[in-house]
PDB file of C-alpha atoms in Angstrom:
ATOM      1  CA  MET A  29     -22.355 -54.621  12.419  1.00  0.00           C
ATOM      2  CA  SER A  30     -25.318 -53.925  10.171  1.00  0.00           C
ATOM      3  CA  ASN A  31     -24.924 -52.421   6.719  1.00  0.00           C
ATOM      4  CA  PHE A  32     -26.836 -49.357   7.957  1.00  0.00           C
ATOM      5  CA  LEU A  33     -24.382 -48.677  10.811  1.00  0.00           C
ATOM      6  CA  ARG A  34     -21.389 -49.307   8.568  1.00  0.00           C
ATOM      7  CA  HIS A  35     -22.772 -46.888   5.966  1.00  0.00           C
ATOM      8  CA  THR A  36     -23.514 -44.286   8.641  1.00  0.00           C
ATOM      9  CA  LYS A  37     -19.945 -44.452   9.976  1.00  0.00           C
ATOM     10  CA  ILE A  38     -18.459 -44.125   6.487  1.00  0.00           C
ATOM     11  CA  SER A  39     -20.710 -41.146   5.717  1.00  0.00           C
ATOM     12  CA  ALA A  40     -19.805 -39.466   9.003  1.00  0.00           C
ATOM     13  CA  GLY A  41     -16.096 -40.007   8.310  1.00  0.00           C
ATOM     14  CA  LEU A  42     -16.444 -38.637   4.794  1.00  0.00           C
ATOM     15  CA  LEU A  43     -18.323 -35.568   6.061  1.00  0.00           C
ATOM     16  CA  LEU A  44     -15.660 -34.916   8.698  1.00  0.00           C
ATOM     17  CA  GLY A  45     -12.948 -35.169   6.051  1.00  0.00           C
ATOM     18  CA  LEU A  46     -14.737 -32.755   3.733  1.00  0.00           C
ATOM     19  CA  LEU A  47     -15.249 -30.270   6.558  1.00  0.00           C
ATOM     20  CA  LEU A  48     -11.571 -30.512   7.479  1.00  0.00           C
ATOM     21  CA  ILE A  49     -10.501 -29.863   3.886  1.00  0.00           C
ATOM     22  CA  ALA A  50     -12.835 -26.880   3.632  1.00  0.00           C
ATOM     23  CA  TYR A  51     -11.470 -25.467   6.898  1.00  0.00           C
ATOM     24  CA  ILE A  52      -7.864 -25.869   5.763  1.00  0.00           C
ATOM     25  CA  GLN A  53      -8.614 -24.201   2.434  1.00  0.00           C
ATOM     26  CA  SER A  54     -10.418 -21.341   4.177  1.00  0.00           C
ATOM     27  CA  PHE A  55      -7.568 -20.936   6.661  1.00  0.00           C
ATOM     28  CA  ALA A  56      -5.009 -20.906   3.851  1.00  0.00           C
ATOM     29  CA  GLN A  57      -6.965 -18.222   2.030  1.00  0.00           C
ATOM     30  CA  SER A  58      -7.275 -16.040   5.135  1.00  0.00           C
ATOM     31  CA  ARG A  59      -3.643 -16.261   6.231  1.00  0.00           C
ATOM     32  CA  HIS A  60      -0.602 -14.950   4.440  1.00  0.00           C
ATOM     33  CA  ASP A  61       2.706 -15.965   5.946  1.00  0.00           C
ATOM     34  CA  GLU A  62       4.861 -14.114   3.415  1.00  0.00           C
ATOM     35  CA  PRO A  63       5.841 -10.673   4.772  1.00  0.00           C
ATOM     36  CA  TRP A  64       4.550  -7.667   2.869  1.00  0.00           C
ATOM     37  CA  SER A  65       5.745  -4.100   2.883  1.00  0.00           C
ATOM     38  CA  LEU A  66       4.211  -0.646   2.670  1.00  0.00           C
ATOM     39  CA  GLY A  67       5.967   2.319   1.097  1.00  0.00           C
ATOM     40  CA  PHE A  68       5.261   5.850  -0.091  1.00  0.00           C
ATOM     41  CA  GLY A  69       6.433   8.049  -2.910  1.00  0.00           C
ATOM     42  CA  ALA A  70       5.530  11.389  -4.477  1.00  0.00           C
ATOM     43  CA  PRO A  71       6.046  13.090  -7.850  1.00  0.00           C
ATOM     44  CA  ASP A  72       9.220  15.084  -8.414  1.00  0.00           C
ATOM     45  CA  TYR A  73       9.363  18.209  -6.233  1.00  0.00           C
ATOM     46  CA  MET A  74       5.961  17.455  -4.645  1.00  0.00           C
ATOM     47  CA  GLU A  75       7.382  16.683  -1.220  1.00  0.00           C
ATOM     48  CA  VAL A  76       5.277  14.821   1.334  1.00  0.00           C
ATOM     49  CA  TRP A  77       5.445  14.147   5.056  1.00  0.00           C
ATOM     50  CA  ILE A  78       3.364  11.181   6.243  1.00  0.00           C
ATOM     51  CA  GLU A  79       1.903  11.750   9.696  1.00  0.00           C
ATOM     52  CA  THR A  80       0.618   8.194   9.977  1.00  0.00           C
ATOM     53  CA  ALA A  81      -0.366   5.179   7.913  1.00  0.00           C
ATOM     54  CA  ASP A  82      -2.536   2.712   9.821  1.00  0.00           C
ATOM     55  CA  VAL A  83      -3.331  -0.774   8.503  1.00  0.00           C
ATOM     56  CA  VAL A  84      -6.326  -3.010   9.197  1.00  0.00           C
ATOM     57  CA  ASP A  85      -5.669  -6.588   8.095  1.00  0.00           C
ATOM     58  CA  ILE A  86      -8.236  -9.189   7.018  1.00  0.00           C
ATOM     59  CA  ARG A  87      -8.437 -10.482  10.589  1.00  0.00           C
ATOM     60  CA  GLU A  88      -9.535  -6.976  11.669  1.00  0.00           C
ATOM     61  CA  ARG A  89      -6.343  -6.279  13.578  1.00  0.00           C
ATOM     62  CA  VAL A  90      -5.075  -2.696  13.560  1.00  0.00           C
ATOM     63  CA  PHE A  91      -1.405  -1.825  13.005  1.00  0.00           C
ATOM     64  CA  ARG A  92      -0.940   1.837  13.811  1.00  0.00           C
ATOM     65  CA  ARG A  93       1.881   3.893  12.310  1.00  0.00           C
ATOM     66  CA  ALA A  94       2.812   1.134   9.902  1.00  0.00           C
ATOM     67  CA  GLY A  95       4.257   4.024   7.916  1.00  0.00           C
ATOM     68  CA  SER A  96       5.350   7.580   8.713  1.00  0.00           C
ATOM     69  CA  GLY A  97       7.964  10.162   7.797  1.00  0.00           C
ATOM     70  CA  ILE A  98       9.259  11.396   4.443  1.00  0.00           C
ATOM     71  CA  ALA A  99       7.919   9.902   1.222  1.00  0.00           C
ATOM     72  CA  SER A 100      10.407   9.039  -1.506  1.00  0.00           C
ATOM     73  CA  VAL A 101      10.659  11.959  -3.963  1.00  0.00           C
ATOM     74  CA  LEU A 102      13.206  13.366  -6.419  1.00  0.00           C
ATOM     75  CA  THR A 103      14.239  17.021  -6.218  1.00  0.00           C
ATOM     76  CA  PRO A 104      16.605  17.496  -9.174  1.00  0.00           C
ATOM     77  CA  LYS A 105      18.432  20.787  -9.498  1.00  0.00           C
ATOM     78  CA  ASP A 106      17.945  23.196 -12.413  1.00  0.00           C
ATOM     79  CA  ASN A 107      14.265  22.215 -12.802  1.00  0.00           C
ATOM     80  CA  LYS A 108      15.188  19.005 -14.645  1.00  0.00           C
ATOM     81  CA  GLY A 109      12.587  16.833 -12.913  1.00  0.00           C
ATOM     82  CA  GLU A 110       9.203  15.846 -14.315  1.00  0.00           C
ATOM     83  CA  PRO A 111       6.433  15.903 -11.706  1.00  0.00           C
ATOM     84  CA  ALA A 112       3.468  15.450 -14.084  1.00  0.00           C
ATOM     85  CA  GLY A 113       1.992  11.942 -14.204  1.00  0.00           C
ATOM     86  CA  TRP A 114       3.303   8.713 -12.695  1.00  0.00           C
ATOM     87  CA  PRO A 115       6.086   6.301 -13.723  1.00  0.00           C
ATOM     88  CA  LYS A 116       5.034   3.200 -15.678  1.00  0.00           C
ATOM     89  CA  SER A 117       6.334   0.849 -13.005  1.00  0.00           C
ATOM     90  CA  PRO A 118       7.007   2.767  -9.771  1.00  0.00           C
ATOM     91  CA  GLY A 119       8.856   1.132  -6.926  1.00  0.00           C
ATOM     92  CA  ARG A 120       7.552   0.774  -3.401  1.00  0.00           C
ATOM     93  CA  GLY A 121       9.027   4.052  -2.217  1.00  0.00           C
ATOM     94  CA  ALA A 122      10.189   4.768   1.312  1.00  0.00           C
ATOM     95  CA  GLY A 123       8.758   2.281   3.807  1.00  0.00           C
ATOM     96  CA  ARG A 124       9.129  -1.000   5.622  1.00  0.00           C
ATOM     97  CA  ASP A 125       7.576  -4.429   6.260  1.00  0.00           C
ATOM     98  CA  VAL A 126       4.294  -4.506   8.192  1.00  0.00           C
ATOM     99  CA  LEU A 127       5.427  -7.090  10.715  1.00  0.00           C
ATOM    100  CA  GLY A 128       2.901  -9.592  12.061  1.00  0.00           C
ATOM    101  CA  ALA A 129       0.108  -8.475   9.747  1.00  0.00           C
ATOM    102  CA  ASP A 130      -2.026 -10.662   7.535  1.00  0.00           C
ATOM    103  CA  LEU A 131      -2.969  -9.235   4.142  1.00  0.00           C
ATOM    104  CA  PRO A 132      -4.438  -5.721   4.296  1.00  0.00           C
ATOM    105  CA  ARG A 133      -8.135  -4.877   4.104  1.00  0.00           C
ATOM    106  CA  LEU A 134      -7.866  -1.131   4.727  1.00  0.00           C
ATOM    107  CA  ILE A 135      -5.090   1.463   4.842  1.00  0.00           C
ATOM    108  CA  TYR A 136      -5.650   4.885   6.397  1.00  0.00           C
ATOM    109  CA  VAL A 137      -3.132   7.582   5.473  1.00  0.00           C
ATOM    110  CA  ARG A 138      -2.857  11.114   6.810  1.00  0.00           C
ATOM    111  CA  TRP A 139      -0.197  13.238   5.161  1.00  0.00           C
ATOM    112  CA  GLN A 140       1.137  16.751   4.716  1.00  0.00           C
ATOM    113  CA  SER A 141       1.474  17.905   1.111  1.00  0.00           C
ATOM    114  CA  LEU A 142       4.360  20.321   1.622  1.00  0.00           C
ATOM    115  CA  ALA A 143       4.157  21.623  -1.949  1.00  0.00           C
ATOM    116  CA  GLU A 144       0.776  23.321  -1.404  1.00  0.00           C
ATOM    117  CA  PRO A 145       0.863  23.200   1.696  1.00  0.00           C
ATOM    118  CA  GLN A 146      -2.161  21.176   2.818  1.00  0.00           C
ATOM    119  CA  THR A 147      -3.016  18.238   5.063  1.00  0.00           C
ATOM    120  CA  TYR A 148      -4.999  15.315   3.647  1.00  0.00           C
ATOM    121  CA  GLU A 149      -6.345  11.964   4.774  1.00  0.00           C
ATOM    122  CA  ALA A 150      -7.593   8.999   2.783  1.00  0.00           C
ATOM    123  CA  TYR A 151      -9.150   5.597   3.463  1.00  0.00           C
ATOM    124  CA  ILE A 152      -7.863   3.049   0.959  1.00  0.00           C
ATOM    125  CA  VAL A 153      -9.891  -0.149   0.670  1.00  0.00           C
ATOM    126  CA  ILE A 154      -7.792  -3.033  -0.673  1.00  0.00           C
ATOM    127  CA  PRO A 155      -9.969  -5.256  -2.914  1.00  0.00           C
ATOM    128  CA  GLU A 156      -9.954  -9.035  -2.673  1.00  0.00           C
ATOM    129  CA  SER A 157      -8.651  -9.169  -6.246  1.00  0.00           C
ATOM    130  CA  ALA A 158      -5.482  -7.393  -5.034  1.00  0.00           C
ATOM    131  CA  ARG A 159      -5.011  -9.861  -2.177  1.00  0.00           C
ATOM    132  CA  GLU A 160      -5.331 -12.730  -4.672  1.00  0.00           C
ATOM    133  CA  ILE A 161      -2.465 -11.175  -6.640  1.00  0.00           C
ATOM    134  CA  MET A 162      -0.382 -10.877  -3.460  1.00  0.00           C
ATOM    135  CA  ARG A 163      -0.916 -14.571  -2.659  1.00  0.00           C
ATOM    136  CA  LYS A 164       0.101 -15.785  -6.098  1.00  0.00           C
ATOM    137  CA  PRO A 165       3.777 -16.653  -6.727  1.00  0.00           C
ATOM    138  CA  GLU A 166       5.151 -15.627 -10.119  1.00  0.00           C
ATOM    139  CA  LYS A 167       8.246 -16.479 -12.126  1.00  0.00           C
ATOM    140  CA  ALA A 168      10.357 -13.371 -12.575  1.00  0.00           C
ATOM    141  CA  PHE A 169      13.659 -12.502 -14.227  1.00  0.00           C
ATOM    142  CA  CYS A 170      15.902 -10.323 -12.090  1.00  0.00           C
ATOM    143  CA  ARG A 171      18.088  -8.109 -14.230  1.00  0.00           C
ATOM    144  CA  ALA A 172      20.341  -7.310 -11.272  1.00  0.00           C
ATOM    145  CA  ASP A 173      21.817 -10.827 -11.146  1.00  0.00           C
ATOM    146  CA  GLY A 174      20.445 -12.335 -14.390  1.00  0.00           C
ATOM    147  CA  LYS A 175      18.496 -15.098 -12.642  1.00  0.00           C
ATOM    148  CA  TRP A 176      14.939 -16.417 -12.765  1.00  0.00           C
ATOM    149  CA  ILE A 177      13.270 -16.574  -9.373  1.00  0.00           C
ATOM    150  CA  THR A 178       9.840 -17.157  -7.830  1.00  0.00           C
ATOM    151  CA  ASP A 179       8.644 -13.810  -6.538  1.00  0.00           C
ATOM    152  CA  TYR A 180       5.538 -12.301  -4.923  1.00  0.00           C
ATOM    153  CA  ARG A 181       3.912  -8.922  -5.438  1.00  0.00           C
ATOM    154  CA  ALA A 182       4.291  -8.227  -1.738  1.00  0.00           C
ATOM    155  CA  ASP A 183       5.178  -4.534  -1.965  1.00  0.00           C
ATOM    156  CA  ILE A 184       2.334  -2.028  -1.673  1.00  0.00           C
ATOM    157  CA  GLY A 185       3.445   1.345  -2.988  1.00  0.00           C
ATOM    158  CA  ILE A 186       1.291   4.433  -2.472  1.00  0.00           C
ATOM    159  CA  GLY A 187       1.944   7.558  -4.493  1.00  0.00           C
ATOM    160  CA  LEU A 188       0.764  10.766  -2.817  1.00  0.00           C
ATOM    161  CA  ALA A 189       0.231  13.893  -4.908  1.00  0.00           C
ATOM    162  CA  PRO A 190      -1.163  17.405  -4.383  1.00  0.00           C
ATOM    163  CA  GLY A 191      -4.923  17.643  -4.401  1.00  0.00           C
ATOM    164  CA  GLY A 192      -5.200  14.655  -2.064  1.00  0.00           C
ATOM    165  CA  ILE A 193      -4.482  12.035  -4.730  1.00  0.00           C
ATOM    166  CA  ALA A 194      -3.395   8.581  -3.570  1.00  0.00           C
ATOM    167  CA  LYS A 195      -2.529   5.973  -6.180  1.00  0.00           C
ATOM    168  CA  ILE A 196      -1.775   2.393  -5.169  1.00  0.00           C
ATOM    169  CA  TRP A 197       0.387  -0.237  -6.856  1.00  0.00           C
ATOM    170  CA  LEU A 198       1.434  -3.817  -6.152  1.00  0.00           C
ATOM    171  CA  GLY A 199       4.950  -4.851  -7.035  1.00  0.00           C
ATOM    172  CA  GLY A 200       7.943  -6.960  -6.151  1.00  0.00           C
ATOM    173  CA  PRO A 201      11.734  -6.657  -6.378  1.00  0.00           C
ATOM    174  CA  CYS A 202      11.775  -8.287  -9.833  1.00  0.00           C
ATOM    175  CA  LEU A 203       8.149  -7.759 -10.949  1.00  0.00           C
ATOM    176  CA  LYS A 204       6.507  -4.838 -12.736  1.00  0.00           C
ATOM    177  CA  SER A 205       4.061  -2.839 -10.667  1.00  0.00           C
ATOM    178  CA  ILE A 206       0.306  -3.213 -11.152  1.00  0.00           C
ATOM    179  CA  GLU A 207      -2.087  -0.369 -10.359  1.00  0.00           C
ATOM    180  CA  ILE A 208      -4.906  -1.524  -8.068  1.00  0.00           C
ATOM    181  CA  ALA A 209      -6.631   1.667  -6.907  1.00  0.00           C
ATOM    182  CA  ARG A 210      -6.818   5.455  -7.035  1.00  0.00           C
ATOM    183  CA  VAL A 211      -8.351   7.422  -4.183  1.00  0.00           C
ATOM    184  CA  VAL A 212      -9.047  11.128  -3.774  1.00  0.00           C
ATOM    185  CA  GLY A 213      -8.557  12.020  -0.136  1.00  0.00           C
ATOM    186  CA  THR A 214     -10.148  14.824   1.836  1.00  0.00           C
ATOM    187  CA  ILE A 215      -8.648  17.839   3.576  1.00  0.00           C
ATOM    188  CA  ASN A 216      -8.017  17.217   7.250  1.00  0.00           C
ATOM    189  CA  LYS A 217      -9.628  20.266   8.867  1.00  0.00           C
ATOM    190  CA  GLN A 218      -7.406  20.031  11.951  1.00  0.00           C
ATOM    191  CA  GLY A 219      -4.416  20.850   9.803  1.00  0.00           C
ATOM    192  CA  PRO A 220      -0.849  19.603  10.235  1.00  0.00           C
ATOM    193  CA  SER A 221      -0.201  17.382  13.255  1.00  0.00           C
ATOM    194  CA  GLN A 222      -3.946  17.413  14.006  1.00  0.00           C
ATOM    195  CA  GLY A 223      -3.747  21.019  15.155  1.00  0.00           C
ATOM    196  CA  LYS A 224      -1.116  20.328  17.799  1.00  0.00           C
ATOM    197  CA  ASN A 225       1.695  22.267  16.136  1.00  0.00           C
ATOM    198  CA  GLU A 226       0.119  25.731  15.738  1.00  0.00           C
ATOM    199  CA  GLY A 227      -0.379  25.168  12.022  1.00  0.00           C
ATOM    200  CA  ARG A 228       3.300  24.508  11.341  1.00  0.00           C
ATOM    201  CA  TYR A 229       4.249  21.800   8.871  1.00  0.00           C
ATOM    202  CA  ALA A 230       6.769  19.094   9.694  1.00  0.00           C
ATOM    203  CA  LEU A 231       9.415  20.315   7.250  1.00  0.00           C
ATOM    204  CA  PRO A 232      10.038  23.352   5.056  1.00  0.00           C
ATOM    205  CA  LEU A 233       9.884  22.777   1.318  1.00  0.00           C
ATOM    206  CA  SER A 234      13.367  22.252  -0.129  1.00  0.00           C
ATOM    207  CA  PRO A 235      14.854  25.146  -2.144  1.00  0.00           C
ATOM    208  CA  GLU A 236      14.814  23.042  -5.337  1.00  0.00           C
ATOM    209  CA  SER A 237      11.130  22.175  -4.984  1.00  0.00           C
ATOM    210  CA  LYS A 238      10.190  25.723  -4.032  1.00  0.00           C
ATOM    211  CA  ALA A 239      11.997  27.112  -7.076  1.00  0.00           C
ATOM    212  CA  TYR A 240      10.284  24.642  -9.425  1.00  0.00           C
ATOM    213  CA  ILE A 241       6.790  25.302  -8.077  1.00  0.00           C
ATOM    214  CA  GLU A 242       7.249  29.078  -8.142  1.00  0.00           C
ATOM    215  CA  LYS A 243       8.276  28.868 -11.806  1.00  0.00           C
ATOM    216  CA  PHE A 244       5.988  26.146 -13.185  1.00  0.00           C
ATOM    217  CA  GLY A 245       3.211  25.670 -10.620  1.00  0.00           C
ATOM    218  CA  ILE A 246       1.623  22.344  -9.607  1.00  0.00           C
ATOM    219  CA  PRO A 247       0.252  20.061 -12.385  1.00  0.00           C
ATOM    220  CA  TYR A 248      -2.883  19.036 -10.460  1.00  0.00           C
ATOM    221  CA  ASP A 249      -4.706  17.450 -13.411  1.00  0.00           C
ATOM    222  CA  SER A 250      -1.881  15.025 -14.261  1.00  0.00           C
ATOM    223  CA  TRP A 251      -2.348  12.552 -11.411  1.00  0.00           C
TER     224      TRP A 251
END
């Protein structure tokens, strides 16, 4: 075998190896085998009903109704709650794992703000920087059992507030939440249930929330 042929075969083998490595790295970056969850919360008394939350993952697959129902919210008696602003490290809220999905690219949410009442929708684009955080394992101390573990920020929590505000955090069971986005949604002109329920909202406002809002109003500028 001539030196030329031997060199050509080595170069071809090296090129194939480099291409294989690049493909594996690209595949690893595009896939996320750790499950992630989607949850929703709302400020005290500002009760919310989620009509649908649809997810588009980075492989352009659509997961409809990945979230729906009542958002997590406190309704303390005797007006002792504090609806203005957001907690420093909010939890995920009410939700569940988005089964079978890769990391999210887009989340569409349509919800009823029962405190106003009004129906909103928002398109939440998840930046690549947020997905990089979700992929990265972190050492975390869990106060519940006093142990150090390796954890992921695999919980996406979305806070929904009057005025169409949607605020998005990444967190984990033993990790502090990180804010990644804030979106101002738009009014859905079809109204509650896309106009299929004669303008009726999914639930009446609770007596505690109604009493608070009648006395103190809604702190729109705090979110």
